[in-house]
Tab-separated table of C-alpha atoms and ligand atoms in Angstrom:
chain	number	residue	atom	x	y	z
A	198	MET	CA	0.181	-56.336	-13.926
A	199	ASN	CA	1.821	-53.857	-12.226
A	200	ASP	CA	0.043	-51.672	-9.525
A	201	GLN	CA	1.007	-47.889	-10.558
A	202	VAL	CA	-1.980	-45.982	-10.921
A	203	LEU	CA	-1.983	-44.397	-14.145
A	204	LEU	CA	-5.010	-42.528	-14.261
A	205	GLN	CA	-6.262	-41.370	-10.941
A	206	ALA	CA	-9.468	-39.129	-10.203
A	207	ARG	CA	-10.381	-37.180	-7.417
A	208	GLY	CA	-13.639	-35.308	-6.442
A	209	VAL	CA	-14.016	-34.588	-10.281
A	210	ARG	CA	-16.903	-32.283	-10.765
A	211	LYS	CA	-18.515	-30.986	-13.862
A	212	SER	CA	-21.918	-28.839	-14.488
A	213	PHE	CA	-23.623	-27.541	-17.343
A	214	GLY	CA	-25.209	-24.373	-16.571
A	215	SER	CA	-26.976	-24.825	-13.033
A	216	ILE	CA	-27.149	-28.840	-13.545
A	217	GLU	CA	-24.136	-30.830	-11.962
A	218	VAL	CA	-23.519	-33.627	-13.675
A	219	LEU	CA	-20.488	-34.866	-12.145
A	220	LYS	CA	-20.443	-34.665	-8.291
A	221	GLY	CA	-16.921	-35.668	-7.132
A	222	ILE	CA	-16.073	-38.389	-8.934
A	223	ASP	CA	-12.793	-40.734	-7.414
A	224	LEU	CA	-11.286	-43.295	-9.812
A	225	ASP	CA	-8.180	-44.351	-10.511
A	226	VAL	CA	-7.316	-46.994	-13.244
A	227	ARG	CA	-3.899	-48.983	-13.181
A	228	GLN	CA	-1.379	-50.068	-15.984
A	229	GLY	CA	-2.546	-52.689	-17.661
A	230	GLN	CA	-6.156	-52.441	-15.516
A	231	VAL	CA	-9.403	-52.756	-17.729
A	232	VAL	CA	-11.946	-50.331	-15.768
A	233	ALA	CA	-15.542	-50.423	-16.876
A	234	LEU	CA	-17.946	-47.882	-16.079
A	235	ILE	CA	-21.885	-48.723	-15.739
A	236	GLY	CA	-24.791	-47.143	-14.817
A	237	ALA	CA	-28.247	-45.788	-16.459
A	238	SER	CA	-28.605	-43.485	-19.347
A	239	GLY	CA	-27.736	-39.481	-17.939
A	240	SER	CA	-25.650	-40.508	-14.885
A	241	GLY	CA	-22.160	-38.703	-16.218
A	242	LYS	CA	-20.425	-41.845	-17.949
A	243	THR	CA	-19.821	-40.200	-21.133
A	244	THR	CA	-19.209	-36.683	-19.419
A	245	PHE	CA	-16.285	-38.364	-17.451
A	246	LEU	CA	-14.412	-39.957	-20.348
A	247	ARG	CA	-14.995	-36.804	-22.241
A	248	CYS	CA	-13.347	-35.117	-19.066
A	249	VAL	CA	-10.395	-37.898	-19.214
A	250	ASN	CA	-9.600	-36.758	-22.663
A	251	LEU	CA	-10.026	-33.001	-22.253
A	252	LEU	CA	-12.979	-32.697	-24.793
A	253	GLU	CA	-14.733	-31.040	-21.480
A	254	GLU	CA	-12.698	-28.962	-18.939
A	255	HIS	CA	-14.047	-29.931	-15.657
A	256	ASP	CA	-14.611	-27.697	-13.252
A	257	GLY	CA	-13.295	-29.014	-9.519
A	258	GLY	CA	-11.483	-31.679	-8.451
A	259	ASP	CA	-8.294	-33.635	-10.118
A	260	ILE	CA	-7.718	-35.575	-13.269
A	261	LEU	CA	-4.051	-37.108	-13.136
A	262	LEU	CA	-2.406	-39.269	-15.728
A	263	ASP	CA	1.171	-40.202	-14.656
A	264	GLY	CA	0.689	-37.831	-11.887
A	265	GLU	CA	0.506	-35.104	-14.212
A	266	PRO	CA	-2.603	-32.781	-13.822
A	267	ILE	CA	-4.709	-32.905	-17.120
A	268	GLY	CA	-5.665	-29.687	-18.588
A	269	TYR	CA	-3.939	-27.384	-16.433
A	270	ARG	CA	-1.089	-26.664	-14.425
A	271	VAL	CA	-0.513	-25.108	-10.971
A	272	ASP	CA	1.199	-21.608	-10.756
A	273	GLY	CA	1.178	-20.236	-7.176
A	274	GLY	CA	-1.318	-22.268	-6.130
A	275	ARG	CA	-3.609	-21.079	-8.624
A	276	ARG	CA	-4.863	-23.015	-11.846
A	277	ARG	CA	-3.699	-22.092	-15.119
A	278	ARG	CA	-4.884	-23.827	-18.114
A	279	LEU	CA	-2.676	-25.697	-20.747
A	280	SER	CA	-2.423	-23.897	-23.589
A	281	GLU	CA	-3.785	-25.742	-26.894
A	282	VAL	CA	-0.381	-27.099	-27.717
A	283	LYS	CA	0.150	-28.599	-24.422
A	284	VAL	CA	-3.418	-29.984	-23.868
A	285	SER	CA	-3.242	-31.730	-27.592
A	286	ALA	CA	0.370	-33.416	-26.211
A	287	GLN	CA	-1.633	-34.420	-23.091
A	288	ARG	CA	-4.413	-36.050	-25.786
A	289	ALA	CA	-1.984	-37.571	-27.958
A	290	ARG	CA	-1.345	-39.776	-24.668
A	291	ILE	CA	-4.891	-40.909	-24.391
A	292	GLY	CA	-6.943	-42.757	-27.268
A	293	MET	CA	-10.163	-42.680	-27.497
A	294	VAL	CA	-13.005	-44.901	-29.299
A	295	PHE	CA	-16.694	-43.586	-30.004
A	296	GLN	CA	-20.024	-45.084	-30.452
A	297	SER	CA	-20.146	-43.608	-34.008
A	298	PHE	CA	-16.845	-44.288	-35.594
A	299	ASN	CA	-15.529	-40.987	-36.637
A	300	LEU	CA	-13.783	-41.782	-39.526
A	301	PHE	CA	-12.349	-39.706	-42.283
A	302	PRO	CA	-14.525	-40.696	-45.267
A	303	HIS	CA	-12.332	-39.379	-47.687
A	304	LEU	CA	-8.840	-41.492	-46.577
A	305	THR	CA	-8.837	-45.435	-46.824
A	306	ALA	CA	-8.543	-47.473	-44.066
A	307	GLU	CA	-4.859	-47.029	-44.262
A	308	GLY	CA	-5.083	-43.648	-44.369
A	309	ASN	CA	-7.202	-43.018	-41.616
A	310	VAL	CA	-4.444	-45.014	-39.401
A	311	MET	CA	-1.677	-43.237	-40.787
A	312	LEU	CA	-3.174	-39.498	-40.212
A	313	GLY	CA	-2.462	-39.382	-36.477
A	314	LEU	CA	1.130	-40.808	-37.122
A	315	THR	CA	2.341	-38.586	-39.460
A	316	LYS	CA	0.466	-35.349	-38.201
A	317	VAL	CA	0.408	-35.726	-34.407
A	318	LEU	CA	3.552	-37.872	-34.228
A	319	GLY	CA	5.514	-36.742	-36.916
A	320	LYS	CA	6.241	-39.850	-38.455
A	321	SER	CA	7.429	-40.299	-41.911
A	322	LYS	CA	4.788	-42.014	-44.603
A	323	ALA	CA	6.571	-45.123	-45.121
A	324	GLU	CA	6.643	-45.437	-40.892
A	325	ALA	CA	3.416	-44.743	-40.589
A	326	ARG	CA	2.253	-47.176	-43.431
A	327	GLU	CA	4.387	-50.347	-41.821
A	328	ILE	CA	2.661	-49.318	-38.479
A	329	ALA	CA	-0.899	-48.681	-39.788
A	330	GLY	CA	-0.461	-52.276	-41.776
A	331	HIS	CA	0.735	-53.818	-38.669
A	332	TRP	CA	-2.318	-52.658	-36.421
A	333	LEU	CA	-4.882	-53.131	-39.435
A	334	ASP	CA	-3.771	-56.794	-39.620
A	335	ARG	CA	-3.953	-56.966	-35.692
A	336	VAL	CA	-8.145	-56.218	-35.821
A	337	GLY	CA	-7.917	-58.518	-39.011
A	338	LEU	CA	-8.805	-56.209	-41.383
A	339	GLY	CA	-5.064	-56.021	-43.183
A	340	GLU	CA	-6.959	-57.037	-46.551
A	341	ARG	CA	-9.192	-54.333	-46.737
A	342	ARG	CA	-6.549	-51.128	-46.119
A	343	ALA	CA	-7.193	-49.599	-49.190
A	344	HIS	CA	-10.817	-49.813	-48.678
A	345	TYR	CA	-12.977	-46.895	-48.095
A	346	PRO	CA	-15.100	-46.449	-44.782
A	347	TYR	CA	-18.314	-46.709	-47.334
A	348	GLN	CA	-16.801	-49.941	-48.199
A	349	LEU	CA	-16.767	-51.421	-44.679
A	350	SER	CA	-19.169	-52.893	-42.441
A	351	GLY	CA	-19.822	-50.984	-39.473
A	352	GLY	CA	-18.437	-53.580	-37.323
A	353	GLN	CA	-15.105	-53.126	-39.880
A	354	GLN	CA	-15.325	-49.279	-39.582
A	355	GLN	CA	-15.166	-49.475	-35.688
A	356	ARG	CA	-12.005	-51.925	-35.799
A	357	VAL	CA	-10.466	-49.727	-38.255
A	358	ALA	CA	-10.946	-46.784	-35.250
A	359	ILE	CA	-9.940	-49.039	-32.650
A	360	ALA	CA	-6.647	-49.723	-34.913
A	361	ARG	CA	-6.410	-45.763	-35.326
A	362	ALA	CA	-6.537	-45.242	-31.273
A	363	VAL	CA	-3.832	-48.251	-30.445
A	364	ALA	CA	-1.491	-47.389	-33.220
A	365	MET	CA	-1.139	-44.202	-31.522
A	366	GLN	CA	0.463	-45.914	-28.649
A	367	PRO	CA	-1.648	-44.240	-25.841
A	368	ARG	CA	-0.946	-44.776	-22.304
A	369	LEU	CA	-4.838	-45.228	-21.856
A	370	LEU	CA	-7.210	-46.400	-24.202
A	371	LEU	CA	-11.088	-44.764	-23.268
A	372	PHE	CA	-13.943	-46.595	-24.978
A	373	ASP	CA	-17.573	-44.995	-25.442
A	374	GLU	CA	-20.196	-47.452	-25.880
A	375	VAL	CA	-18.381	-48.505	-29.069
A	376	THR	CA	-20.433	-51.422	-29.988
A	377	SER	CA	-24.071	-49.688	-29.463
A	378	ALA	CA	-24.456	-48.765	-33.035
A	379	LEU	CA	-23.575	-51.601	-34.496
A	380	ASP	CA	-26.173	-54.867	-35.772
A	381	PRO	CA	-26.087	-57.588	-33.196
A	382	GLU	CA	-24.225	-60.009	-35.793
A	383	LEU	CA	-21.238	-57.410	-35.741
A	384	VAL	CA	-20.942	-56.621	-31.811
A	385	ALA	CA	-18.491	-60.029	-31.493
A	386	GLU	CA	-16.274	-58.954	-33.896
A	387	VAL	CA	-15.703	-55.678	-32.000
A	388	LEU	CA	-15.654	-57.154	-28.386
A	389	GLY	CA	-12.851	-59.742	-29.673
A	390	VAL	CA	-10.283	-57.288	-30.528
A	391	MET	CA	-11.011	-55.187	-27.406
A	392	LYS	CA	-10.664	-58.245	-25.443
A	393	SER	CA	-7.262	-59.417	-27.475
A	394	LEU	CA	-5.989	-55.702	-26.437
A	395	ALA	CA	-6.849	-56.327	-22.905
A	396	GLU	CA	-4.784	-59.251	-22.881
A	397	SER	CA	-1.928	-57.584	-24.893
A	398	GLY	CA	-1.900	-55.369	-21.211
A	399	MET	CA	-3.319	-52.395	-22.617
A	400	THR	CA	-4.568	-49.917	-19.909
A	401	MET	CA	-8.738	-49.449	-20.775
A	402	LEU	CA	-11.382	-47.626	-19.302
A	403	LEU	CA	-14.842	-48.244	-20.688
A	404	VAL	CA	-18.147	-47.879	-20.678
A	405	SER	CA	-20.142	-50.299	-22.103
A	406	HIS	CA	-23.706	-51.665	-21.757
A	407	GLU	CA	-22.434	-55.310	-22.444
A	408	MET	CA	-22.347	-57.013	-19.154
A	409	LEU	CA	-21.328	-60.230	-20.185
A	410	PHE	CA	-18.389	-58.764	-21.898
A	411	VAL	CA	-18.208	-56.380	-19.337
A	412	ARG	CA	-17.880	-59.314	-16.479
A	413	GLU	CA	-15.368	-61.386	-18.367
A	414	VAL	CA	-12.809	-58.825	-19.157
A	415	SER	CA	-12.855	-56.301	-16.904
A	416	ASN	CA	-10.395	-56.191	-13.805
A	417	HIS	CA	-12.920	-53.521	-12.036
A	418	VAL	CA	-16.190	-52.304	-12.114
A	419	VAL	CA	-17.507	-48.732	-11.353
A	420	PHE	CA	-21.127	-48.111	-11.092
A	421	MET	CA	-22.459	-44.558	-11.687
A	422	ASP	CA	-25.686	-43.256	-10.634
A	423	GLN	CA	-26.991	-39.847	-11.001
A	424	GLY	CA	-23.078	-38.300	-10.773
A	425	LYS	CA	-21.759	-40.135	-8.389
A	426	VAL	CA	-19.948	-43.509	-7.820
A	427	ALA	CA	-22.637	-45.386	-6.092
A	428	GLN	CA	-20.358	-48.880	-5.789
A	429	ALA	CA	-17.250	-49.959	-7.419
A	430	GLY	CA	-15.161	-53.346	-7.092
A	431	THR	CA	-14.473	-56.572	-8.916
A	432	PRO	CA	-16.988	-57.624	-11.404
A	433	LYS	CA	-18.479	-60.312	-8.904
A	434	GLU	CA	-18.591	-57.844	-5.764
A	435	VAL	CA	-20.617	-55.046	-8.001
A	436	PHE	CA	-22.797	-57.828	-10.174
A	437	PHE	CA	-23.562	-60.094	-7.577
A	438	GLN	CA	-23.177	-58.711	-4.205
A	439	PRO	CA	-25.329	-55.346	-5.456
A	440	GLN	CA	-25.136	-52.460	-2.322
A	441	SER	CA	-28.310	-50.549	-3.586
A	442	GLU	CA	-31.753	-50.953	-4.490
A	443	ARG	CA	-30.613	-48.699	-7.924
A	444	LEU	CA	-27.796	-51.208	-8.447
A	445	LYS	CA	-30.035	-54.288	-8.082
A	446	SER	CA	-32.786	-52.117	-10.554
A	447	PHE	CA	-29.936	-51.338	-12.940
A	448	LEU	CA	-29.002	-54.849	-13.149
A	449	GLY	CA	-32.175	-56.185	-13.378
A	450	ARG	CA	-32.553	-55.012	-16.906
A	451	PHE	CA	-30.002	-57.389	-17.791
A	452	HIS	CA	-32.522	-60.296	-18.233
A	453	GLY	CA	-31.697	-62.371	-14.896
A	454	LEU	CA	-28.111	-62.423	-16.155
A	455	PHE	CA	-27.264	-61.495	-12.462
A	456	GLY	CA	-29.282	-64.055	-11.013
B	244	ATP	N1	-22.873	-30.432	-23.524
B	244	ATP	C1	-23.937	-30.945	-22.789
B	244	ATP	N2	-24.584	-29.464	-22.363
B	244	ATP	C2	-25.709	-29.943	-21.268
B	244	ATP	N3	-26.020	-30.888	-20.633
B	244	ATP	C3	-25.305	-32.026	-20.981
B	244	ATP	C4	-24.439	-32.196	-22.034
B	244	ATP	N4	-23.195	-33.350	-22.181
B	244	ATP	C5	-24.412	-34.194	-21.431
B	244	ATP	N5	-25.434	-33.291	-20.914
B	244	ATP	C6	-26.110	-34.042	-19.438
B	244	ATP	O1	-25.224	-34.580	-18.375
B	244	ATP	C7	-25.682	-35.539	-18.307
B	244	ATP	C8	-25.041	-37.144	-17.942
B	244	ATP	O2	-24.565	-36.957	-19.601
B	244	ATP	P1	-23.861	-38.321	-19.941
B	244	ATP	O3	-23.892	-38.190	-21.636
B	244	ATP	O4	-22.623	-38.047	-19.389
B	244	ATP	O5	-24.619	-39.632	-19.782
B	244	ATP	P2	-24.297	-40.974	-19.479
B	244	ATP	O6	-24.245	-41.838	-18.688
B	244	ATP	O7	-22.957	-41.288	-21.436
B	244	ATP	O8	-25.477	-41.384	-20.506
B	244	ATP	P3	-25.650	-42.615	-21.669
B	244	ATP	O9	-26.151	-43.819	-20.775
B	244	ATP	O10	-27.119	-42.226	-22.213
B	244	ATP	O11	-24.692	-42.372	-22.765
B	244	ATP	C9	-27.350	-35.665	-18.978
B	244	ATP	O12	-28.671	-35.373	-18.135
B	244	ATP	C10	-26.869	-35.214	-20.096
B	244	ATP	O13	-28.527	-34.367	-20.723
B	245	MG	MG1	-22.785	-41.924	-22.626
């Protein structure tokens, strides 16, 4: 793992109406790192990921990817929102996988993976098909490339969604509770794919309630509480040396997993 900071968030703020949901988030993701965001419902985890991926515009602070501000440029000391074309180009460097798989129902598994490759990256159909085949193989679905989403299980659909995101060769992959909509017996296959991506050096920022997975796979854990980073550190520090009653009580929900 090298030490280069890929994603740097400093003092990120976001309000919806009069409610401030992110109250100054500082967070670094280094190249090759797996960073896990944990925290209670409503603490702002999804909102933070959506700001990183430009699905929401943050109101204050900075989000830098490879040192470049996300979503705006600075012009004569003032911020100017980037054009949609530039925003799309930035977004293409960040992949996101959601809880709901968001596959296109009228496209096969292969078609879903190919779409961004042809439409966004401008690859030929032949090349896109080859890349899609490679990644569908990697997630264990090479045999099902011609299947439509309705012919696939939830776990298989989610693996297609992961193949689709990673095929774009993003600098950073975001995962938002990608196993929470799955039946318990399908969770492991998706976590297995994520683990193998992590081991192959993919930089990942993920929100997950799968604490065993987080403990095993992540390098850095960030506990968010009411729109702030309440504690951050190695999985060992955060899970076994909680510094606040709120983190203790949050961890307590996971059935004594953390002693
Ligand atoms: N588009 C929106 N408009 C208004 N309020 C919003 C919007 N999106 C999120 N919120 C509010 O922001 C707060 C943080 O929501 P967010 O979805 O980021 O939490 P979360 O940590 O992801 O929670 P969960 O674990 O339930 O997914 C919540 O109080 C939520 O109601
Ligand atoms: Mg959420």
